[in-house]
Amino acid sequence: MKRQRNTAQKRIIMEALECADHPTATELYEAVHKTNPRISKATVFRVLSQYADNGEVRRLHISGSDDRFDATMAPHAHLRCIYCGRIRDIMFPELEPVFGVKNAEGFKVFSAEVDFISCCPQCAKGAKITG
């Protein structure tokens, strides 16, 4: 495997991702570019792809939307708003057995993803959704 250099740009991108809330590559680029205008959009996209391919961050595939990225690698689930696309991490002990599955039905399990498709408080308030 080719050794990846840990450049200043990569560190800046990772630090921005760790402070962000499941951004798209474009959103992360916009945040990074404000304080580091020499970092190009192509660099942000390439670095995020490398991090995801190496298992250092999670790439969240959202149907009908751009992929989002998550720096939290500890086992957790997501609350995902179907109206605005907002994603929040959720961790609770009841999910530990699910994430702990090593092999099932002869399959080698590499990772597990749990998404709770939901409506966030802001969208629920605006749409007057109850329950």
Coordinates of N, CA and C in Angstrom, one line a residue:
M1 N 0.8 -1.2 0.0 CA 0.0 0.0 0.0 C 0.9 1.2 0.0
K2 N 0.5 2.2 -0.8 CA 1.3 3.4 -0.9 C 1.1 4.3 0.4
R3 N 2.2 4.7 0.9 CA 2.2 5.5 2.2 C 1.7 6.9 1.8
Q4 N 0.8 7.4 2.6 CA 0.2 8.7 2.4 C 0.9 9.7 3.3
R5 N 1.3 10.9 2.7 CA 1.9 11.9 3.5 C 0.9 12.7 4.3
N6 N 1.2 13.1 5.5 CA 0.3 13.9 6.3 C 0.7 15.3 6.2
T7 N 0.2 16.0 5.2 CA 0.5 17.3 4.9 C -0.3 18.3 5.8
A8 N 0.2 19.5 5.8 CA -0.5 20.6 6.5 C -2.0 20.7 6.0
Q9 N -2.1 20.6 4.7 CA -3.5 20.7 4.1 C -4.4 19.6 4.6
K10 N -3.8 18.4 4.6 CA -4.6 17.3 5.1 C -5.0 17.5 6.6
R11 N -4.1 18.0 7.4 CA -4.4 18.2 8.8 C -5.5 19.3 8.9
I12 N -5.4 20.3 8.1 CA -6.4 21.4 8.2 C -7.8 20.8 7.8
I13 N -7.8 20.0 6.7 CA -9.1 19.4 6.3 C -9.7 18.5 7.3
M14 N -8.9 17.7 8.0 CA -9.4 16.8 9.0 C -9.9 17.6 10.2
E15 N -9.1 18.6 10.6 CA -9.6 19.4 11.8 C -10.9 20.1 11.5
A16 N -11.1 20.6 10.2 CA -12.4 21.2 9.9 C -13.5 20.2 9.9
L17 N -13.2 19.0 9.4 CA -14.2 17.9 9.4 C -14.6 17.5 10.8
E18 N -13.6 17.4 11.7 CA -13.9 17.1 13.1 C -14.8 18.1 13.8
C19 N -14.7 19.4 13.3 CA -15.5 20.5 13.9 C -16.9 20.6 13.2
A20 N -17.0 20.0 12.1 CA -18.3 20.2 11.3 C -19.3 19.1 11.6
D21 N -20.5 19.3 11.1 CA -21.6 18.4 11.4 C -22.0 17.6 10.1
H22 N -21.3 16.6 9.8 CA -21.6 15.7 8.6 C -21.7 16.6 7.3
P23 N -20.6 17.3 7.0 CA -20.7 18.1 5.8 C -20.5 17.4 4.5
T24 N -21.0 18.0 3.4 CA -20.7 17.5 2.1 C -19.2 17.9 1.8
A25 N -18.6 17.4 0.7 CA -17.3 17.9 0.4 C -17.3 19.4 0.0
T26 N -18.3 19.8 -0.6 CA -18.4 21.2 -1.0 C -18.6 22.1 0.2
E27 N -19.4 21.7 1.2 CA -19.5 22.5 2.4 C -18.2 22.5 3.2
L28 N -17.5 21.4 3.2 CA -16.2 21.4 3.9 C -15.2 22.3 3.2
Y29 N -15.2 22.3 1.9 CA -14.3 23.1 1.1 C -14.6 24.6 1.4
E30 N -15.9 25.0 1.4 CA -16.3 26.4 1.7 C -15.8 26.8 3.1
A31 N -15.9 25.9 4.0 CA -15.4 26.2 5.4 C -13.9 26.4 5.4
V32 N -13.2 25.5 4.8 CA -11.7 25.5 4.8 C -11.2 26.7 4.0
H33 N -11.8 27.0 2.9 CA -11.4 28.0 2.0 C -11.4 29.4 2.6
K34 N -12.4 29.6 3.5 CA -12.5 30.9 4.2 C -11.2 31.3 4.9
T35 N -10.6 30.3 5.6 CA -9.4 30.6 6.4 C -8.1 30.2 5.7
N36 N -8.3 29.3 4.7 CA -7.1 28.8 3.9 C -7.4 28.9 2.4
P37 N -7.4 30.0 1.8 CA -7.8 30.2 0.4 C -6.9 29.5 -0.6
R38 N -5.7 29.0 -0.1 CA -4.8 28.3 -1.0 C -5.2 26.8 -1.2
I39 N -6.1 26.3 -0.4 CA -6.5 24.9 -0.5 C -7.6 24.9 -1.6
S40 N -7.4 24.1 -2.6 CA -8.4 24.1 -3.7 C -9.5 23.1 -3.4
K41 N -10.6 23.2 -4.2 CA -11.7 22.3 -4.0 C -11.3 20.9 -4.4
A42 N -10.5 20.8 -5.4 CA -10.0 19.4 -5.8 C -9.2 18.8 -4.7
T43 N -8.4 19.6 -4.0 CA -7.7 19.0 -2.9 C -8.6 18.5 -1.8
V44 N -9.6 19.3 -1.4 CA -10.5 18.8 -0.4 C -11.2 17.5 -0.8
F45 N -11.7 17.5 -2.1 CA -12.4 16.3 -2.6 C -11.5 15.1 -2.5
R46 N -10.2 15.3 -3.0 CA -9.3 14.2 -3.1 C -8.9 13.7 -1.7
V47 N -8.7 14.6 -0.8 CA -8.3 14.2 0.6 C -9.4 13.5 1.3
L48 N -10.6 14.0 1.2 CA -11.8 13.3 1.8 C -11.9 11.9 1.2
S49 N -11.8 11.7 -0.1 CA -11.9 10.4 -0.7 C -10.8 9.5 -0.2
Q50 N -9.6 10.0 0.0 CA -8.5 9.2 0.5 C -8.8 8.8 1.9
Y51 N -9.2 9.7 2.7 CA -9.6 9.4 4.1 C -10.7 8.3 4.2
A52 N -11.7 8.5 3.3 CA -12.8 7.5 3.3 C -12.3 6.1 2.8
D53 N -11.5 6.1 1.8 CA -11.0 4.9 1.3 C -10.1 4.1 2.3
N54 N -9.4 4.9 3.1 CA -8.5 4.4 4.1 C -9.2 4.0 5.4
G55 N -10.5 4.3 5.5 CA -11.2 4.0 6.7 C -11.0 5.0 7.8
E56 N -10.5 6.2 7.5 CA -10.2 7.2 8.6 C -11.4 8.1 8.8
V57 N -12.3 8.2 7.9 CA -13.6 8.9 8.0 C -14.7 8.0 7.3
R58 N -15.9 8.3 7.7 CA -17.0 7.6 7.0 C -17.6 8.5 5.9
R59 N -17.9 7.8 4.8 CA -18.6 8.5 3.7 C -20.1 8.0 3.9
L60 N -21.0 9.0 4.0 CA -22.4 8.6 4.2 C -23.1 8.9 2.8
H61 N -23.6 7.8 2.3 CA -24.3 7.9 1.0 C -25.8 8.2 1.3
I62 N -26.2 9.3 0.8 CA -27.6 9.7 1.0 C -28.3 9.8 -0.4
S63 N -29.3 9.0 -0.6 CA -30.0 8.9 -1.8 C -30.5 10.3 -2.2
G64 N -30.2 10.7 -3.5 CA -30.7 12.0 -4.0 C -30.0 13.2 -3.4
S65 N -28.8 13.0 -2.8 CA -28.0 14.1 -2.2 C -26.5 13.8 -2.4
D66 N -25.7 14.8 -2.2 CA -24.3 14.6 -2.2 C -23.9 13.7 -1.0
D67 N -22.8 13.0 -1.1 CA -22.3 12.2 0.0 C -21.9 13.2 1.1
R68 N -22.1 12.7 2.4 CA -21.6 13.5 3.5 C -20.5 12.7 4.2
F69 N -19.7 13.4 5.0 CA -18.6 12.8 5.7 C -18.7 12.9 7.2
D70 N -18.2 11.9 7.9 CA -18.3 11.8 9.3 C -17.0 11.4 9.9
A71 N -16.4 12.3 10.8 CA -15.1 12.0 11.4 C -15.2 11.1 12.6
T72 N -16.5 10.9 13.1 CA -16.7 10.0 14.3 C -16.6 8.6 13.9
M73 N -15.6 7.9 14.3 CA -15.4 6.5 13.9 C -15.9 5.5 14.9
A74 N -16.1 6.0 16.1 CA -16.7 5.1 17.2 C -18.1 4.6 16.7
P75 N -18.5 3.4 17.1 CA -19.8 2.9 16.7 C -20.9 3.8 17.1
H76 N -21.7 4.2 16.2 CA -22.9 5.1 16.5 C -23.9 5.0 15.4
A77 N -25.0 5.6 15.6 CA -26.1 5.6 14.6 C -26.3 7.1 14.3
H78 N -27.2 7.3 13.3 CA -27.5 8.7 12.9 C -29.0 8.9 12.9
L79 N -29.4 10.1 13.3 CA -30.7 10.6 13.1 C -30.7 11.5 11.9
R80 N -31.5 11.2 10.9 CA -31.4 11.9 9.6 C -32.8 12.5 9.2
C81 N -32.8 13.8 9.1 CA -34.1 14.5 8.8 C -34.4 14.3 7.3
I82 N -35.6 13.8 7.0 CA -36.0 13.6 5.6 C -36.4 14.9 4.9
Y83 N -36.5 16.0 5.7 CA -36.9 17.3 5.1 C -35.8 18.2 4.7
C84 N -34.8 18.3 5.7 CA -33.7 19.3 5.4 C -32.4 18.6 5.2
G85 N -32.3 17.3 5.5 CA -31.1 16.5 5.3 C -30.1 16.6 6.5
R86 N -30.5 17.3 7.6 CA -29.6 17.4 8.8 C -29.4 16.0 9.3
I87 N -28.1 15.8 9.8 CA -27.7 14.5 10.3 C -27.1 14.8 11.7
R88 N -27.5 14.0 12.7 CA -27.0 14.1 14.0 C -26.5 12.7 14.5
D89 N -25.4 12.6 15.2 CA -24.9 11.4 15.8 C -25.8 11.0 17.0
I90 N -26.0 9.7 17.2 CA -26.7 9.3 18.3 C -26.0 8.0 18.8
M91 N -25.7 8.0 20.1 CA -25.1 6.8 20.7 C -25.9 6.4 21.9
F92 N -26.2 5.1 21.9 CA -26.9 4.6 23.1 C -26.5 3.1 23.3
P93 N -26.5 2.6 24.5 CA -26.0 1.3 24.8 C -26.8 0.1 24.1
E94 N -28.0 0.3 23.8 CA -28.8 -0.7 23.2 C -28.3 -1.1 21.8
L95 N -27.6 -0.2 21.1 CA -27.0 -0.6 19.8 C -25.7 -1.3 19.9
E96 N -25.0 -1.4 21.0 CA -23.7 -2.0 21.1 C -23.8 -3.5 20.5
P97 N -24.8 -4.3 20.9 CA -24.8 -5.7 20.3 C -24.8 -5.7 18.8
V98 N -25.5 -4.7 18.2 CA -25.7 -4.6 16.7 C -24.3 -4.3 16.1
F99 N -23.6 -3.4 16.7 CA -22.3 -3.0 16.1 C -21.2 -4.0 16.4
G100 N -21.5 -4.9 17.4 CA -20.5 -5.9 17.8 C -20.5 -7.2 17.0
V101 N -21.5 -7.3 16.0 CA -21.6 -8.5 15.2 C -20.3 -8.7 14.4
K102 N -19.7 -9.8 14.5 CA -18.5 -10.0 13.7 C -18.7 -10.8 12.4
N103 N -19.6 -11.8 12.5 CA -19.9 -12.6 11.4 C -21.4 -13.0 11.5
A104 N -22.1 -13.0 10.4 CA -23.5 -13.3 10.4 C -23.8 -14.1 9.1
E105 N -24.5 -15.3 9.3 CA -24.9 -16.0 8.1 C -23.8 -16.3 7.2
G106 N -22.6 -16.5 7.7 CA -21.4 -16.8 6.8 C -20.8 -15.5 6.2
F107 N -21.4 -14.3 6.4 CA -20.8 -13.1 5.9 C -19.7 -12.6 6.8
K108 N -18.7 -12.0 6.3 CA -17.7 -11.2 7.1 C -18.2 -9.8 7.2
V109 N -18.5 -9.3 8.4 CA -19.1 -8.0 8.6 C -17.9 -7.0 8.7
F110 N -17.9 -6.0 7.8 CA -16.9 -5.0 7.8 C -17.3 -3.7 8.6
S111 N -18.6 -3.4 8.5 CA -19.1 -2.2 9.2 C -20.6 -2.3 9.3
A112 N -21.2 -1.5 10.1 CA -22.6 -1.5 10.3 C -23.1 0.0 10.3
E113 N -24.2 0.3 9.7 CA -24.7 1.6 9.7 C -26.2 1.6 10.1
V114 N -26.6 2.4 11.0 CA -27.9 2.5 11.5 C -28.4 3.9 11.3
D115 N -29.4 4.2 10.5 CA -29.9 5.5 10.3 C -31.4 5.5 10.8
F116 N -31.7 6.5 11.6 CA -33.1 6.7 12.0 C -33.7 7.8 11.1
I117 N -34.5 7.4 10.2 CA -35.1 8.4 9.3 C -36.1 9.2 10.1
S118 N -36.0 10.5 10.1 CA -36.8 11.2 11.1 C -37.1 12.6 10.6
C119 N -37.6 13.4 11.5 CA -37.9 14.9 11.2 C -37.2 15.6 12.3
C120 N -36.3 16.5 12.0 CA -35.6 17.3 13.1 C -36.6 18.3 13.7
P121 N -36.2 18.8 14.9 CA -37.1 19.7 15.6 C -37.4 21.0 14.9
Q122 N -36.5 21.5 14.1 CA -36.7 22.7 13.3 C -37.8 22.5 12.2
C123 N -37.6 21.4 11.5 CA -38.6 21.0 10.5 C -40.0 20.7 11.1
A124 N -40.0 20.0 12.2 CA -41.2 19.6 12.8 C -42.0 20.8 13.2
K125 N -41.3 21.8 13.8 CA -41.9 23.0 14.2 C -42.5 23.8 13.0
G126 N -41.7 23.9 12.0 CA -42.1 24.6 10.8 C -43.3 24.0 10.1
A127 N -43.3 22.6 10.1 CA -44.4 21.9 9.4 C -45.5 21.5 10.3
K128 N -45.4 21.9 11.6 CA -46.4 21.5 12.6 C -46.6 20.0 12.7
I129 N -45.5 19.3 12.7 CA -45.6 17.8 12.8 C -45.6 17.4 14.3
T130 N -46.4 16.6 14.6 CA -46.5 16.1 16.0 C -46.3 14.6 16.1
G131 N -46.1 14.1 17.3 CA -46.0 12.7 17.5 C -44.7 12.2 17.4

